[in-house]
Each structure stands twice: as structure tokens, then as C-alpha cells.
Amino acid sequence: MIGPLIAVIGGSAPTAEEMSLAEQVGRAVAEAGAVLVCGGRGGVMEAACRGAKQADGLTIGILPGSDDSDANPYVDIAVVTGLGDARNVIIARTADVAIAVGGSYGTLSEISFALVFDKPVVGLGTWSMEREGHPPAPIVRAGTPQGAVREAMARLPGAS
């Protein structure tokens, strides 16, 4: 049996700080015994996968295209979709919980899909979402990569 599935989502053109945070998140995901799920390409996705591999973790990349050679070198299992950005739905559906590190509009869509599917989202320097007349989006804020993974693990189905 494999561990829980934690999506690490974030931008393809992150800052150096976001890259470092993502790598630390990936390592902590693997150390917690979880499987890392991501979009499988560069930026935050690659940094998180690299961190997971440093801790002998398992990584799954849900790719937008139809060629598994598009995966970053740290992806163990490449899932080709041919769906472009619509693959964000698959990432959100696949994961038990998501950790967002920074990110732009693609990350925002993944956060939104995760919330629509009642998946917990932990944020590390990422979006805040509000709409007048509605409560703020239930994104749990974390201050460190290790804290983000602790928060994610605490929100897994069946966690106490």
C-alpha cells in the first residue's frame, strides 16, 4: 500500500525562495511517507520532486501533454493526459490534500478545484481568496515547509 497522495502545486517560473520552499516541502512529503503528486514539469513541480527524491520518495507527474519525456527528471510515474491546463482537475481529484507554494493563475485554478472537490489546501506564500458576502476560502496558512506538510498530514481523511 502506498502512502497518502499530497499534491504540491505552484508556478512554473517561481522565485528562488519559492524553489527552495518547494524542494523542502517535497522532502518533507517523502519523509512523512506520502506520495508527491504534481504537474510533472518545471519550477515548483520540479523542485518539489527533487526534494522528494532526496528522501527516497515516490513522485507522480500529471502532464498536460501527450509525451512522457516532458516530465522533469525527478518524476517516477508520468501520467500523460493530452489535456493541457485541464489536467489541473486531475491533479486536484487525485490528491488527498494539496500544498500550494507561491504560484500564478494556474495554481489558483488548482486551489479552486481542490476546494470545489472538498480537498484541504495548505498555503505557503500563496493566494488568498475572498468574495464579498462569502467567508474567505479555507486555505490553511503555514509558515514553513515542514509546517505545511504537518498541516497537510493532519487534514488527511481519517487523520485524528
Backbone as ProteinMPNN parsed JSONL, in Angstrom:
{"seq_chain_A": "MIGPLIAVIGGSAPTAEEMSLAEQVGRAVAEAGAVLVCGGRGGVMEAACRGAKQADGLTIGILPGSDDSDANPYVDIAVVTGLGDARNVIIARTADVAIAVGGSYGTLSEISFALVFDKPVVGLGTWSMEREGHPPAPIVRAGTPQGAVREAMARLPGAS", "coords_chain_A": {"N_chain_A": [[0.843, -1.178, 0.0], [0.576, 2.168, -0.885], [1.495, 5.399, 0.423], [-0.415, 8.307, 1.602], [-1.678, 10.658, -0.858], [-0.227, 13.589, -1.718], [-0.612, 16.618, -3.215], [1.657, 18.881, -4.6], [1.585, 22.06, -5.529], [2.246, 24.817, -7.695], [3.938, 27.599, -9.245], [5.362, 27.677, -12.614], [7.423, 29.345, -13.065], [8.901, 30.158, -10.635], [10.121, 32.159, -7.834], [13.488, 32.253, -6.49], [13.337, 31.775, -3.766], [10.817, 30.508, -3.555], [11.399, 28.195, -4.983], [13.25, 26.97, -3.27], [11.621, 26.599, -0.997], [9.71, 24.842, -2.094], [11.28, 22.597, -2.695], [12.015, 21.83, -0.111], [9.47, 21.255, 0.909], [8.788, 19.061, -0.726], [10.726, 17.195, 0.124], [9.938, 16.895, 2.805], [7.371, 15.843, 2.438], [7.961, 13.297, 1.398], [9.45, 12.268, 3.563], [7.43, 12.064, 5.396], [6.132, 9.866, 4.552], [4.348, 10.058, 2.492], [3.05, 10.209, -0.896], [4.141, 12.173, -3.55], [2.319, 14.246, -5.658], [2.129, 16.034, -8.666], [2.208, 18.578, -11.255], [4.212, 17.729, -12.876], [6.153, 19.043, -14.435], [8.406, 21.805, -14.83], [9.849, 24.303, -12.556], [8.205, 24.971, -9.484], [7.129, 22.421, -9.395], [9.184, 20.701, -10.299], [11.162, 21.271, -8.39], [9.919, 20.388, -6.02], [9.622, 17.65, -6.592], [12.345, 16.955, -6.818], [13.18, 17.37, -4.157], [11.616, 15.398, -2.896], [12.713, 13.077, -4.023], [15.264, 13.185, -2.921], [14.761, 12.239, -0.433], [14.113, 9.651, -0.919], [11.488, 9.372, -1.882], [8.321, 8.746, -3.575], [7.208, 9.927, -6.691], [4.669, 11.423, -8.661], [3.796, 12.624, -11.783], [1.43, 14.553, -13.335], [0.929, 15.147, -16.466], [0.496, 17.825, -18.873], [0.622, 17.372, -21.609], [1.078, 14.929, -24.283], [3.347, 13.422, -24.174], [5.572, 11.566, -22.416], [8.209, 12.246, -22.049], [8.283, 14.893, -21.456], [8.224, 15.194, -18.764], [9.729, 16.256, -15.683], [13.083, 15.391, -14.554], [12.811, 14.1, -12.112], [10.462, 12.798, -11.781], [8.765, 9.865, -11.068], [6.55, 8.377, -11.942], [4.974, 9.101, -14.796], [2.101, 10.58, -15.968], [0.47, 10.906, -18.823], [-1.73, 13.206, -20.284], [-2.739, 14.792, -22.36], [-4.383, 16.947, -22.094], [-3.783, 19.601, -21.636], [-4.09, 22.581, -19.707], [-6.342, 21.65, -18.442], [-5.646, 19.436, -17.086], [-5.262, 20.166, -14.51], [-7.55, 19.671, -13.066], [-7.423, 16.916, -12.781], [-5.166, 16.629, -11.17], [-6.101, 17.857, -8.807], [-8.266, 16.155, -8.203], [-6.951, 13.72, -7.837], [-5.235, 13.994, -5.624], [-5.14, 13.715, -2.024], [-4.875, 15.855, -0.41], [-3.762, 19.233, -0.863], [-0.796, 21.18, -1.244], [0.016, 24.421, -1.698], [2.527, 26.308, -3.135], [3.513, 29.454, -3.484], [2.876, 30.63, -6.738], [0.883, 31.231, -9.73], [-1.821, 32.045, -11.926], [-2.501, 29.464, -12.871], [-1.944, 27.887, -10.638], [-3.798, 29.011, -8.925], [-6.126, 28.054, -10.132], [-5.867, 25.324, -9.597], [-5.981, 25.327, -6.803], [-8.604, 26.25, -6.507], [-10.081, 24.161, -7.756], [-9.403, 22.027, -6.035], [-10.635, 22.909, -3.663], [-13.322, 22.978, -4.517], [-13.717, 20.255, -4.789], [-13.722, 19.481, -2.188], [-11.23, 19.068, -1.009], [-8.605, 19.459, 1.291], [-6.569, 22.408, 1.47], [-3.37, 23.634, 1.859], [-1.491, 26.511, 2.324], [1.516, 28.076, 1.352], [2.877, 30.935, 1.239], [1.077, 31.713, -0.789], [-1.915, 32.248, -2.746], [-4.667, 34.249, -1.497], [-8.11, 34.106, -1.094], [-11.062, 35.865, -1.463], [-14.483, 36.815, -1.397], [-16.929, 39.258, -1.565], [-19.434, 39.075, 0.85], [-19.137, 36.39, 1.256], [-17.551, 33.762, 3.13], [-13.975, 33.765, 3.735], [-11.828, 31.794, 1.592], [-11.102, 28.456, 2.615], [-8.183, 28.136, 3.082], [-5.483, 26.778, 4.636], [-2.977, 28.349, 6.364], [0.548, 28.135, 6.341], [3.75, 28.52, 7.847], [6.227, 27.443, 7.355], [7.995, 25.003, 5.33], [8.006, 22.431, 6.561], [5.99, 22.788, 8.423], [3.857, 23.128, 6.684], [3.592, 20.563, 5.595], [3.032, 19.109, 7.918], [0.536, 20.258, 8.554], [-0.885, 19.442, 6.285], [-0.805, 16.615, 6.533], [-2.275, 16.325, 8.877], [-4.777, 16.864, 7.972], [-5.602, 14.84, 6.366], [-7.885, 12.359, 5.117], [-9.37, 10.529, 7.697], [-7.386, 11.187, 9.506], [-6.425, 11.966, 12.839]], "CA_chain_A": [[0.0, 0.0, 0.0], [1.337, 3.408, -0.912], [1.043, 6.397, 1.382], [-1.375, 9.288, 1.116], [-1.268, 11.433, -2.028], [-0.19, 15.027, -1.453], [-0.245, 17.434, -4.376], [2.414, 20.114, -4.394], [1.237, 22.882, -6.68], [2.907, 26.113, -7.704], [4.249, 28.151, -10.552], [6.431, 27.153, -13.464], [8.503, 30.344, -13.047], [8.927, 30.654, -9.258], [11.298, 32.853, -7.325], [14.475, 31.359, -5.876], [12.813, 31.397, -2.454], [9.77, 29.513, -3.762], [12.068, 26.941, -5.377], [13.803, 26.383, -2.052], [10.486, 26.139, -0.192], [9.117, 23.673, -2.754], [12.182, 21.456, -2.503], [11.869, 21.408, 1.284], [8.152, 20.628, 1.026], [8.895, 17.743, -1.343], [11.497, 16.318, 1.02], [9.109, 16.624, 3.977], [6.294, 14.95, 1.998], [8.533, 11.946, 1.335], [9.812, 11.85, 4.918], [6.183, 11.757, 6.095], [5.602, 8.63, 3.998], [3.319, 10.348, 1.49], [3.436, 10.224, -2.304], [4.018, 13.517, -4.098], [1.641, 14.388, -6.939], [2.29, 17.4, -9.168], [2.01, 18.733, -12.693], [5.257, 16.98, -13.553], [7.078, 19.798, -15.287], [9.455, 22.563, -14.162], [9.517, 25.24, -11.496], [7.855, 24.399, -8.183], [6.891, 20.985, -9.568], [10.48, 20.019, -10.345], [11.84, 21.434, -7.097], [9.266, 19.503, -5.059], [10.013, 16.278, -6.942], [13.762, 16.79, -6.457], [13.22, 17.206, -2.709], [11.063, 14.088, -2.55], [13.675, 12.044, -4.408], [16.366, 13.233, -1.952], [14.327, 11.45, 0.724], [13.674, 8.36, -1.452], [10.047, 9.377, -2.038], [7.693, 8.404, -4.845], [6.634, 11.12, -7.311], [3.774, 11.228, -9.799], [3.595, 13.85, -12.545], [0.253, 14.565, -14.212], [1.43, 16.032, -17.513], [-0.518, 18.431, -19.741], [0.75, 16.908, -22.987], [0.961, 13.509, -24.616], [4.695, 12.865, -24.27], [6.119, 11.423, -21.069], [9.55, 12.841, -21.966], [8.125, 16.26, -20.953], [8.31, 15.177, -17.303], [11.029, 16.613, -15.116], [13.854, 14.156, -14.326], [12.562, 13.535, -10.779], [9.154, 12.145, -11.792], [8.834, 8.408, -11.182], [5.415, 7.918, -12.738], [4.457, 10.188, -15.624], [0.766, 10.315, -16.495], [0.224, 11.827, -19.932], [-3.175, 13.445, -20.368], [-3.13, 15.481, -23.577], [-5.479, 17.843, -21.729], [-3.343, 20.964, -21.349], [-4.358, 23.057, -18.352], [-7.443, 20.888, -17.849], [-5.063, 18.414, -16.227], [-5.331, 20.659, -13.134], [-8.672, 18.971, -12.444], [-6.95, 15.573, -12.426], [-4.276, 16.788, -10.008], [-6.944, 18.122, -7.638], [-9.052, 14.946, -7.905], [-6.056, 12.63, -7.441], [-4.625, 14.239, -4.319], [-5.942, 13.729, -0.799], [-4.694, 17.209, 0.112], [-2.824, 19.989, -1.705], [0.039, 22.234, -0.669], [0.318, 25.42, -2.72], [3.724, 27.108, -2.871], [3.516, 30.582, -4.417], [2.042, 30.312, -7.882], [0.164, 32.221, -10.514], [-3.211, 31.703, -12.185], [-2.668, 28.014, -12.95], [-2.002, 27.426, -9.251], [-5.092, 29.45, -8.414], [-7.148, 27.126, -10.623], [-5.719, 24.066, -8.86], [-6.526, 25.58, -5.466], [-10.067, 26.314, -6.645], [-10.606, 22.816, -7.999], [-9.268, 21.251, -4.796], [-11.684, 23.352, -2.737], [-14.602, 22.506, -5.067], [-13.779, 18.812, -4.535], [-13.614, 19.3, -0.733], [-9.893, 18.632, -0.625], [-7.932, 20.503, 2.063], [-5.476, 23.129, 0.821], [-2.432, 24.324, 2.743], [-0.787, 27.518, 1.544], [2.825, 28.567, 1.778], [3.151, 32.092, 0.392], [0.244, 31.607, -1.986], [-3.124, 33.052, -2.899], [-5.781, 34.407, -0.562], [-9.3, 34.313, -1.926], [-12.229, 36.395, -0.767], [-15.555, 37.392, -2.205], [-17.842, 39.993, -0.711], [-20.611, 38.317, 1.247], [-18.792, 34.977, 1.433], [-16.392, 33.59, 4.011], [-12.716, 33.539, 2.992], [-11.549, 30.404, 1.209], [-10.479, 27.758, 3.739], [-6.795, 27.757, 2.848], [-4.741, 26.767, 5.889], [-1.678, 29.006, 6.169], [1.71, 27.543, 7.01], [4.891, 29.416, 7.826], [7.441, 26.731, 6.951], [7.707, 23.781, 4.565], [7.692, 21.333, 7.471], [4.67, 23.091, 8.964], [2.88, 22.878, 5.622], [3.378, 19.113, 5.496], [2.318, 18.708, 9.146], [-0.866, 20.664, 8.383], [-1.472, 18.568, 5.262], [-0.979, 15.274, 7.089], [-3.335, 16.404, 9.886], [-6.064, 17.031, 7.29], [-5.885, 13.672, 5.532], [-9.062, 11.598, 5.555], [-9.086, 9.569, 8.772], [-6.384, 11.674, 10.454], [-7.031, 12.436, 14.083]], "C_chain_A": [[0.89, 1.243, 0.0], [0.726, 4.391, 0.076], [0.01, 7.335, 0.8], [-0.796, 10.09, -0.044], [-1.366, 12.917, -1.712], [0.262, 15.745, -2.712], [0.577, 18.615, -3.905], [2.231, 20.911, -5.67], [1.914, 24.234, -6.561], [3.33, 26.464, -9.117], [5.384, 27.477, -11.298], [7.612, 28.118, -13.537], [8.595, 30.967, -11.653], [10.183, 31.461, -8.951], [12.267, 31.817, -6.757], [13.983, 30.89, -4.508], [11.714, 30.338, -2.581], [10.345, 28.168, -4.186], [12.614, 26.219, -4.144], [12.683, 25.829, -1.167], [9.888, 24.867, -0.779], [9.986, 22.437, -2.575], [12.079, 20.921, -1.075], [10.522, 20.74, 1.534], [8.209, 19.218, 0.451], [9.626, 16.751, -0.46], [10.64, 15.927, 2.228], [7.927, 15.706, 3.637], [6.806, 13.508, 1.989], [8.876, 11.424, 2.728], [8.583, 11.482, 5.742], [5.535, 10.476, 5.57], [4.491, 8.825, 2.975], [3.919, 10.291, 0.088], [3.18, 11.632, -2.829], [3.378, 13.466, -5.479], [1.827, 15.828, -7.381], [2.015, 17.417, -10.664], [3.142, 18.178, -13.532], [6.273, 17.743, -14.375], [8.067, 20.572, -14.435], [8.968, 23.429, -13.019], [9.279, 24.559, -10.163], [7.697, 22.889, -8.29], [8.212, 20.208, -9.552], [11.203, 20.101, -9.011], [11.237, 20.496, -6.056], [9.637, 18.042, -5.331], [11.464, 16.003, -6.566], [13.892, 16.569, -4.954], [12.702, 15.845, -2.279], [12.05, 12.977, -2.878], [14.882, 12.022, -3.468], [16.052, 12.411, -0.706], [13.738, 10.111, 0.282], [12.157, 8.249, -1.575], [9.603, 8.979, -3.435], [7.006, 9.651, -5.384], [5.797, 10.736, -8.523], [3.577, 12.583, -10.471], [2.421, 13.695, -13.491], [0.539, 15.603, -15.301], [0.314, 16.591, -18.395], [-0.518, 17.865, -21.158], [0.629, 15.408, -23.13], [2.301, 12.802, -24.707], [5.304, 12.79, -22.881], [7.536, 11.972, -20.936], [9.488, 14.313, -21.533], [8.243, 16.34, -19.433], [9.688, 15.617, -16.844], [11.755, 15.326, -14.718], [13.601, 13.48, -12.983], [11.186, 12.877, -10.675], [9.346, 10.645, -11.978], [7.748, 7.871, -12.106], [4.851, 9.121, -13.478], [3.111, 9.76, -16.203], [0.506, 11.351, -17.588], [-1.289, 11.969, -20.106], [-3.606, 14.025, -21.71], [-4.214, 16.521, -23.343], [-5.056, 19.289, -21.48], [-3.636, 21.334, -19.908], [-5.515, 22.334, -17.678], [-6.91, 19.768, -16.958], [-5.065, 18.859, -14.77], [-6.484, 20.006, -12.37], [-8.214, 17.596, -11.968], [-6.032, 15.636, -11.214], [-5.114, 16.962, -8.746], [-7.762, 16.896, -7.241], [-8.181, 13.829, -7.341], [-5.56, 12.777, -6.011], [-5.635, 14.125, -3.184], [-5.943, 15.129, -0.187], [-3.691, 17.908, -0.794], [-2.05, 20.991, -0.866], [0.413, 23.161, -1.81], [1.512, 26.25, -2.276], [3.76, 28.216, -3.919], [2.486, 30.353, -5.508], [1.346, 31.481, -8.523], [-1.249, 31.695, -10.779], [-3.458, 30.201, -12.336], [-2.772, 27.403, -11.561], [-3.339, 27.805, -8.628], [-6.201, 28.509, -8.882], [-7.065, 25.798, -9.875], [-6.263, 24.196, -7.443], [-8.05, 25.546, -5.533], [-10.667, 24.938, -6.868], [-10.518, 21.96, -6.734], [-10.38, 21.628, -3.817], [-13.067, 22.916, -3.21], [-14.796, 21.026, -4.742], [-13.632, 18.468, -3.051], [-12.285, 18.693, -0.301], [-9.249, 19.768, 0.183], [-6.785, 21.126, 1.259], [-4.666, 23.844, 1.897], [-1.633, 25.281, 1.877], [0.505, 27.959, 2.186], [3.177, 29.708, 0.826], [2.339, 32.097, -0.88], [-0.978, 32.494, -1.885], [-3.973, 33.115, -1.632], [-6.99, 34.681, -1.435], [-10.458, 34.77, -1.051], [-13.242, 36.877, -1.79], [-16.519, 38.058, -1.24], [-19.079, 39.151, -0.421], [-20.367, 36.843, 1.457], [-17.641, 34.876, 2.428], [-15.118, 33.42, 3.175], [-12.537, 32.052, 2.671], [-10.782, 29.721, 2.336], [-9.078, 27.234, 3.429], [-6.061, 27.878, 4.18], [-3.364, 27.349, 5.62], [-0.593, 28.305, 6.971], [2.88, 28.498, 6.861], [6.184, 28.784, 7.353], [7.052, 25.523, 6.098], [7.306, 22.605, 5.456], [6.308, 21.533, 8.091], [3.583, 22.833, 7.946], [2.568, 21.386, 5.522], [2.676, 18.596, 6.752], [0.83, 19.04, 9.03], [-1.571, 19.768, 7.366], [-1.764, 17.184, 5.828], [-2.12, 15.25, 8.117], [-4.712, 16.485, 9.256], [-6.407, 15.873, 6.345], [-7.151, 12.985, 6.02], [-8.652, 10.567, 6.6], [-8.032, 10.011, 9.759], [-7.087, 12.152, 11.719], [-6.212, 13.502, 14.741]], "O_chain_A": [[1.832, 1.349, 0.785], [-0.415, 4.23, 0.508], [-0.398, 7.186, -0.351], [0.421, 10.191, -0.196], [-2.453, 13.439, -1.467], [1.362, 15.519, -3.215], [0.229, 19.273, -2.924], [2.66, 20.499, -6.747], [2.129, 24.736, -5.458], [3.098, 25.707, -10.059], [6.238, 26.808, -10.716], [8.684, 27.75, -14.018], [8.39, 32.171, -11.5], [11.161, 31.445, -9.699], [11.91, 30.654, -6.569], [14.192, 29.735, -4.135], [11.681, 29.382, -1.807], [9.834, 27.119, -3.792], [12.455, 25.007, -4.001], [12.79, 24.717, -0.649], [9.591, 23.922, -0.048], [9.471, 21.346, -2.328], [12.057, 19.709, -0.858], [10.44, 19.768, 2.285], [7.727, 18.276, 1.08], [9.201, 15.605, -0.313], [10.621, 14.763, 2.627], [7.529, 14.881, 4.459], [6.15, 12.608, 2.516], [8.618, 10.261, 3.035], [8.674, 10.685, 6.675], [4.503, 10.048, 6.087], [3.78, 7.881, 2.631], [5.138, 10.322, -0.084], [2.123, 12.212, -2.579], [3.833, 12.736, -6.359], [1.701, 16.748, -6.572], [1.64, 16.406, -11.257], [3.054, 18.153, -14.76], [7.171, 17.137, -14.958], [8.529, 20.059, -13.416], [7.828, 23.308, -12.568], [10.042, 23.684, -9.754], [8.086, 22.157, -7.38], [8.335, 19.187, -8.875], [11.787, 19.12, -8.552], [11.971, 19.874, -5.288], [9.932, 17.29, -4.402], [11.777, 14.93, -6.051], [14.628, 15.684, -4.519], [13.28, 15.207, -1.399], [12.208, 12.037, -2.099], [15.465, 10.962, -3.239], [16.956, 11.945, -0.011], [12.956, 9.503, 1.013], [11.595, 7.168, -1.395], [10.413, 8.887, -4.358], [6.311, 10.352, -4.65], [6.16, 9.853, -9.3], [3.235, 13.567, -9.815], [2.415, 12.811, -14.348], [0.403, 16.804, -15.067], [-0.689, 15.92, -18.638], [-1.548, 17.878, -21.832], [0.15, 14.711, -22.237], [2.388, 11.704, -25.256], [5.529, 13.816, -22.238], [8.02, 12.146, -19.817], [10.527, 14.919, -21.272], [8.35, 17.432, -18.876], [10.687, 15.385, -17.524], [11.121, 14.282, -14.562], [14.123, 12.392, -12.736], [10.788, 12.447, -9.592], [10.004, 10.206, -12.921], [8.006, 7.011, -12.948], [4.317, 10.045, -12.866], [2.999, 8.715, -16.845], [0.34, 12.536, -17.3], [-2.027, 10.984, -20.079], [-4.726, 13.776, -22.155], [-4.893, 16.934, -24.283], [-5.898, 20.122, -21.144], [-3.46, 20.524, -18.998], [-5.653, 22.401, -16.456], [-7.66, 19.211, -16.156], [-4.89, 18.031, -13.877], [-6.394, 19.813, -11.158], [-8.577, 17.163, -10.874], [-6.114, 14.785, -10.328], [-4.871, 16.3, -7.737], [-7.931, 16.63, -6.051], [-8.618, 13.077, -6.469], [-5.475, 11.795, -5.273], [-6.822, 14.399, -3.357], [-6.902, 15.529, 0.474], [-2.862, 17.252, -1.426], [-2.572, 21.569, 0.088], [1.052, 22.743, -2.775], [1.516, 26.823, -1.186], [4.005, 27.957, -5.097], [1.361, 29.932, -5.237], [1.234, 32.565, -7.951], [-1.81, 30.978, -9.95], [-4.526, 29.717, -11.962], [-3.587, 26.51, -11.329], [-3.939, 27.018, -7.895], [-7.114, 28.198, -8.117], [-8.097, 25.209, -9.553], [-6.927, 23.289, -6.94], [-8.704, 24.895, -4.718], [-11.661, 24.586, -6.233], [-11.464, 21.246, -6.403], [-10.996, 20.752, -3.21], [-13.901, 22.525, -2.393], [-15.911, 20.594, -4.452], [-13.441, 17.304, -2.696], [-12.222, 17.909, 0.645], [-9.345, 20.929, -0.215], [-6.123, 20.449, 0.472], [-5.212, 24.565, 2.732], [-1.15, 24.9, 0.81], [0.583, 28.185, 3.394], [3.71, 29.478, -0.259], [2.851, 32.448, -1.943], [-1.053, 33.381, -1.035], [-3.999, 32.19, -0.821], [-6.893, 35.417, -2.417], [-10.785, 34.148, -0.041], [-12.894, 37.288, -2.896], [-16.882, 37.479, -0.216], [-19.69, 38.588, -1.329], [-21.292, 36.109, 1.803], [-16.845, 35.807, 2.553], [-15.186, 32.976, 2.029], [-13.03, 31.179, 3.386], [-9.908, 30.333, 2.95], [-8.825, 26.032, 3.507], [-6.022, 28.953, 4.779], [-2.659, 26.878, 4.728], [-0.794, 27.931, 8.126], [2.986, 29.206, 5.859], [7.129, 29.484, 6.991], [5.906, 25.073, 6.141], [6.371, 21.871, 5.136], [5.55, 20.579, 8.263], [2.499, 22.368, 8.299], [1.408, 20.999, 5.381], [1.81, 17.727, 6.655], [-0.027, 18.221, 9.36], [-2.723, 19.382, 7.566], [-2.85, 16.642, 5.622], [-2.847, 14.261, 8.213], [-5.713, 16.209, 9.917], [-7.395, 15.935, 5.613], [-7.456, 13.024, 7.211], [-7.693, 9.821, 6.401], [-7.783, 9.32, 10.746], [-8.2, 12.675, 11.67], [-6.588, 14.003, 15.8]]}, "name": "protein", "num_of_chains": 1, "seq": "MIGPLIAVIGGSAPTAEEMSLAEQVGRAVAEAGAVLVCGGRGGVMEAACRGAKQADGLTIGILPGSDDSDANPYVDIAVVTGLGDARNVIIARTADVAIAVGGSYGTLSEISFALVFDKPVVGLGTWSMEREGHPPAPIVRAGTPQGAVREAMARLPGAS"}
